[in-house]
XYZ file of C-alpha atoms in Angstrom:
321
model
C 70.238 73.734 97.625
C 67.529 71.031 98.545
C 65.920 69.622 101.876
C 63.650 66.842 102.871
C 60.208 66.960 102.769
C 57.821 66.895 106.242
C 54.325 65.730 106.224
C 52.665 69.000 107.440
C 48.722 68.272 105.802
C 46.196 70.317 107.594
C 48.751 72.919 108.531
C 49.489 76.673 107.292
C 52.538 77.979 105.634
C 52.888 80.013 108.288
C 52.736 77.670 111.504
C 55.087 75.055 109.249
C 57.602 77.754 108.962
C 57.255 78.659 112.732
C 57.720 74.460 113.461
C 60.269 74.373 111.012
C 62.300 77.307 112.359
C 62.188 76.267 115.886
C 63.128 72.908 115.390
C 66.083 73.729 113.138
C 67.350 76.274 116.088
C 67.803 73.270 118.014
C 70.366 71.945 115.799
C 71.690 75.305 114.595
C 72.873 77.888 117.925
C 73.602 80.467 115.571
C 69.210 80.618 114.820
C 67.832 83.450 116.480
C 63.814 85.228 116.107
C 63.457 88.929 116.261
C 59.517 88.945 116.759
C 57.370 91.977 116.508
C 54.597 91.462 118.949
C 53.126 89.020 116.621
C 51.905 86.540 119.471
C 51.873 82.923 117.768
C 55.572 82.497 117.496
C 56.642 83.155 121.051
C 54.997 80.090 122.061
C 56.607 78.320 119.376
C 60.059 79.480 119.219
C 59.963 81.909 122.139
C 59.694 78.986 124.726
C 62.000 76.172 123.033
C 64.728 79.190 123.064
C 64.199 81.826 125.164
C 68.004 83.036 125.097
C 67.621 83.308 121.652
C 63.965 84.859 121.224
C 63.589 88.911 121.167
C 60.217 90.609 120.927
C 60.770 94.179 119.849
C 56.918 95.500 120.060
C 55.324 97.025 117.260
C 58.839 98.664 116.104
C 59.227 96.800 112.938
C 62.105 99.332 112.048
C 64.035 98.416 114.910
C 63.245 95.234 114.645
C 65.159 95.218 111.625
C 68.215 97.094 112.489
C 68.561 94.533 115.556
C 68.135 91.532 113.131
C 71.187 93.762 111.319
C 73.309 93.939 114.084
C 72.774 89.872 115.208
C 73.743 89.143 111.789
C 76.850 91.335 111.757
C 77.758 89.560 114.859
C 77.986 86.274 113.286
C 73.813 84.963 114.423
C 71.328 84.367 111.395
C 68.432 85.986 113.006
C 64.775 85.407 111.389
C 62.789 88.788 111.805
C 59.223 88.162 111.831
C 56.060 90.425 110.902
C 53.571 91.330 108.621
C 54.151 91.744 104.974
C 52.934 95.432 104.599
C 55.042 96.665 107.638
C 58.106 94.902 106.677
C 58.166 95.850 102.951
C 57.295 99.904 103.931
C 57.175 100.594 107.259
C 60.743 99.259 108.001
C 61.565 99.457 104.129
C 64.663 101.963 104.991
C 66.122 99.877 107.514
C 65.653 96.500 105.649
C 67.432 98.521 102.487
C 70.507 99.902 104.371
C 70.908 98.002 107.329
C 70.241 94.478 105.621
C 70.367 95.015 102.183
C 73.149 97.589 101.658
C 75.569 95.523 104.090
C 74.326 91.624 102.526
C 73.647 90.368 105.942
C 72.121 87.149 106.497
C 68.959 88.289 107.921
C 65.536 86.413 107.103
C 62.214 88.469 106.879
C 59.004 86.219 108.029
C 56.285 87.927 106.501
C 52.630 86.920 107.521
C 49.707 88.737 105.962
C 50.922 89.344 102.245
C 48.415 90.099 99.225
C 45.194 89.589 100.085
C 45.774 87.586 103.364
C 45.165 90.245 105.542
C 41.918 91.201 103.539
C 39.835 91.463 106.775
C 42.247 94.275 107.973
C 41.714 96.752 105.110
C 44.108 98.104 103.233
C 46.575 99.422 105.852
C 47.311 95.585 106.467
C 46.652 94.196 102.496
C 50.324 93.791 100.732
C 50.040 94.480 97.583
C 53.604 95.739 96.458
C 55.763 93.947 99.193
C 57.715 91.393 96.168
C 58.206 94.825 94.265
C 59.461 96.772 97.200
C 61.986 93.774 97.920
C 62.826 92.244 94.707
C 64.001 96.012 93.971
C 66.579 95.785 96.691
C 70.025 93.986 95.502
C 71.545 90.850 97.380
C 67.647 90.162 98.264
C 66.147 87.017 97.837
C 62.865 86.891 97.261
C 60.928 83.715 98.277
C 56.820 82.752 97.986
C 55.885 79.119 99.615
C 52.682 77.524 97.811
C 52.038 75.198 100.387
C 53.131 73.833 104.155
C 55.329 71.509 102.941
C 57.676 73.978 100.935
C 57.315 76.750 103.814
C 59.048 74.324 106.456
C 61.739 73.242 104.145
C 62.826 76.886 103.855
C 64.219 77.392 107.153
C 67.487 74.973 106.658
C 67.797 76.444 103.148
C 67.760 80.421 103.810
C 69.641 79.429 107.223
C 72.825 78.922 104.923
C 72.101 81.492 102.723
C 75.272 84.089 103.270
C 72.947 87.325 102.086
C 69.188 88.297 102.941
C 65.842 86.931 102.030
C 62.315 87.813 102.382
C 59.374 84.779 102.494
C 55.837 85.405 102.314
C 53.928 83.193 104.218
C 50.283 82.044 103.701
C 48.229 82.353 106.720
C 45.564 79.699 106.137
C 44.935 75.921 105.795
C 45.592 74.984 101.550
C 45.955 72.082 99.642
C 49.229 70.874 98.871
C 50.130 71.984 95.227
C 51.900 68.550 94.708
C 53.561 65.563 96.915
C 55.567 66.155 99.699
C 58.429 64.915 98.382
C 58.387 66.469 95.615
C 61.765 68.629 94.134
C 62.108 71.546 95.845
C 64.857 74.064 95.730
C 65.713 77.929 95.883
C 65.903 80.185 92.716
C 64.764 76.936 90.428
C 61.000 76.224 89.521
C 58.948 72.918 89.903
C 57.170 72.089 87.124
C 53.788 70.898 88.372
C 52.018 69.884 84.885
C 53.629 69.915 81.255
C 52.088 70.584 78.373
C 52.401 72.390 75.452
C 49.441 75.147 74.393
C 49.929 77.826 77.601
C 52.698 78.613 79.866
C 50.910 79.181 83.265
C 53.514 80.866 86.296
C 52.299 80.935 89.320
C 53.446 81.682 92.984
C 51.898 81.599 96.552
C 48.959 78.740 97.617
C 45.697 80.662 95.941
C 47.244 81.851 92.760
C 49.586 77.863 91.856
C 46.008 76.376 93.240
C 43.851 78.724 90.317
C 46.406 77.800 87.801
C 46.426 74.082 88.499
C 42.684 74.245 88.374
C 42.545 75.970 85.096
C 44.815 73.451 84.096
C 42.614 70.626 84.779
C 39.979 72.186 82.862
C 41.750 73.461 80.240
C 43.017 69.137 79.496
C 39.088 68.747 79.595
C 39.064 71.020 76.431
C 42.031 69.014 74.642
C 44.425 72.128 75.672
C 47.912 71.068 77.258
C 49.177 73.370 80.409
C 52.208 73.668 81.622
C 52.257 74.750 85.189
C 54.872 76.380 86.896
C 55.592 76.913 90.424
C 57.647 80.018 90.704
C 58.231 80.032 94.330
C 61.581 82.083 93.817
C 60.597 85.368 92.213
C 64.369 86.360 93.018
C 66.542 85.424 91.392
C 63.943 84.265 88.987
C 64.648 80.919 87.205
C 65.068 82.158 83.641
C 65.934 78.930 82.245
C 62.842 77.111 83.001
C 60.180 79.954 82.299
C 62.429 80.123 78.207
C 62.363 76.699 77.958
C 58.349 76.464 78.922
C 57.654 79.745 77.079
C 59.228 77.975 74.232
C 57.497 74.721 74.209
C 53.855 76.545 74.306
C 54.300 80.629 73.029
C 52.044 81.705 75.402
C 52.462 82.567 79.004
C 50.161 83.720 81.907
C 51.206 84.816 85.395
C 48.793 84.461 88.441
C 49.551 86.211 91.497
C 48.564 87.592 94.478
C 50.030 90.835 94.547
C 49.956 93.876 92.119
C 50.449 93.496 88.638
C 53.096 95.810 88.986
C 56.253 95.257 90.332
C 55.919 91.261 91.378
C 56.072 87.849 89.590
C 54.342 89.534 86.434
C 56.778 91.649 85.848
C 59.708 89.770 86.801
C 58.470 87.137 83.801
C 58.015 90.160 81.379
C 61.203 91.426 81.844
C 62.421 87.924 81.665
C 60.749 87.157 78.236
C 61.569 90.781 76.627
C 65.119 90.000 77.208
C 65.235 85.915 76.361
C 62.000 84.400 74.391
C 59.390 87.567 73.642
C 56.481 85.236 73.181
C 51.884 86.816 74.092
C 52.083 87.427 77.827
C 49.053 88.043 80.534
C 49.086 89.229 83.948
C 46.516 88.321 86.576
C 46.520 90.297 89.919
C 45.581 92.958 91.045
C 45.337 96.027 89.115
C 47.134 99.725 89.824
C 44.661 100.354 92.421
C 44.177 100.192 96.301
C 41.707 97.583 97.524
C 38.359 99.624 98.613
C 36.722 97.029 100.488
C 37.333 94.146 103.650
C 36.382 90.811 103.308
C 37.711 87.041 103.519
C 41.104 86.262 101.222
C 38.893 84.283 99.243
C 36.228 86.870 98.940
C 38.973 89.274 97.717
C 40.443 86.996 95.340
C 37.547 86.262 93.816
C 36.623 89.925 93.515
C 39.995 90.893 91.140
C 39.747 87.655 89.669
C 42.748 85.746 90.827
C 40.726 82.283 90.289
C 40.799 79.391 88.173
C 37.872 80.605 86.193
C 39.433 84.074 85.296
C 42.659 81.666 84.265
C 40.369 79.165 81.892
C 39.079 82.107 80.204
C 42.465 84.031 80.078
C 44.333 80.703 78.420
C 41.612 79.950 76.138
C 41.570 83.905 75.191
C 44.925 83.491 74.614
C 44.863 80.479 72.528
C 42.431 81.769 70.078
C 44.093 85.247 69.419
C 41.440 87.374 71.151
C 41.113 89.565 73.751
C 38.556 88.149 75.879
C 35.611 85.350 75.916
């Protein structure tokens, strides 16, 4: 499935997939938002369709069992909350309300990795793709920039099973044009090249890898980046065919290296095309500090300098620079 691009510059994923979802409700009656207190989206959403608009409070677990129950009754309902509560707070009702019965529900989730660094670590999501990827009939979908949030909404809203999107909560740069190809479960393949494999997902971590592979073509080394915005179901063909062309591959993500797009490519390549694999994230270990996103990204090295120095690493055979 494909959609048409919007010009959303200056905006976040997250306010483009609010626009996105309340102007598609105007077309499609069967659109409704289960909200959990959240606050920006009901004056989005909440006053173009107030029939259609339900704020459950902070009750992300019935939140979810009502998004179950609209489904069931023929509505594709878009529940909407932060990525930590909606991966483990409401994890059993997402599993056997949504999950277990494939309903069409769609989980808006704001604050993932890092995002909500400021909060602590009640409100970091580190393990929410894990938690969700785990669950079958899921879809599991990361946005790297504005443009690709908004043209979601059409695409999950004819989706006949479940899906969970995490949403970026600030301003980024666009990881390519507007119009570029976008679709679910297939990867865009932002550079080519054909030294090091780089797979990427979410705004910071495609931004570090395109970075690294600017400077990385300053050093005569090719890149290919790609943008794994589907982590599930994971587009196998492209990461062989890339993990082919080069032998190498690094994943950059923000999220635990357990459990999320690094493992999802490792299990890909043990199965298809074993080729030297590296995982950026963050390690097996719970944040123990606040700060910005960027300060925290910078802290477990999710950057374009830790990638440089990982590819080049790679390249030569060692361990480390």
């Amino acid at each position: 499935m494909t959609a048409e691009a919007p010009d959303l510059a200056g905006t976040t994923g997250r306010d483009a997939f609010r626009q996105a979802l309340t102007e598609h409700a105007g077309q499609d009656h069967r659109i409704w938002c289960c909200d959990s207190d959240m606050g920006g989206i009901a004056q989005d959403f909440g006053a173009a369709h107030p029939d259609r608009y339900v704020d459950l409070g902070i009750a992300e677990a019935t939140m979810m069992t009502t998004a179950a129950a609209l489904a069931a009754a023929g509505k594709i309902p878009f529940a909407h909350t932060m990525a930590s509560f909606a991966a483990l707070r409401a994890g059993e009702q997402v599993k056997v309300d949504i999950a277990y019965n494939n309903l069409p529900v769609h989980i808006a989730a704001t604050h993932g990795g890092l995002s909500g660094g400021h909060f602590g670590p009640t409100h970091q999501s580190l393990e929410d793709i894990a938690v969700m990827r785990a669950l079958p009939n899921m879809t599991v979908v990361v946005p790297s920039d504005p443009a690709t949030a908004a043209r979601l909404v059409p695409l999950l809203a004819e989706l006949s099973g479940p899906s969970y999107v995490r949403l970026g909560r600030r301003v980024t740069a666009p990881v390519g044009p507007v119009d570029r190809p976008f679709a679910l479960g297939r990867a865009e393949v932002l550079r080519e090249g054909g030294d090091v494999t780089l797979v990427a997902c979410g705004p910071h971590p495609v931004l570090a890898a395109l970075g690294a592979a600017d400077r990385l073509a300053a050093d005569g080394l090719g890149a290919t980046v790609l943008d794994m915005a589907t982590i599930k179901p994971l587009d196998v063909q492209a990461l062989v065919a890339a993990a082919e062309r080069t032998d190498r591959v690094i994943t950059v993500e923000d999220h635990s290296i357990i459990g999320g797009l690094g493992s999802a490519v490792a299990e890909a390549l043990a199965e298809h095309r074993p080729v030297p694999l590296r995982r950026i994230g963050v390690p097996d270990r719970f944040c123990d500090r606040v700060g910005s996103h960027e300060e925290l990204l910078a802290y477990f090295g999710i950057t374009d300098e830790r990638v440089y120095r990982t590819a080049l690493a790679l390249y030569k055979g060692v361990d480390d620079l």
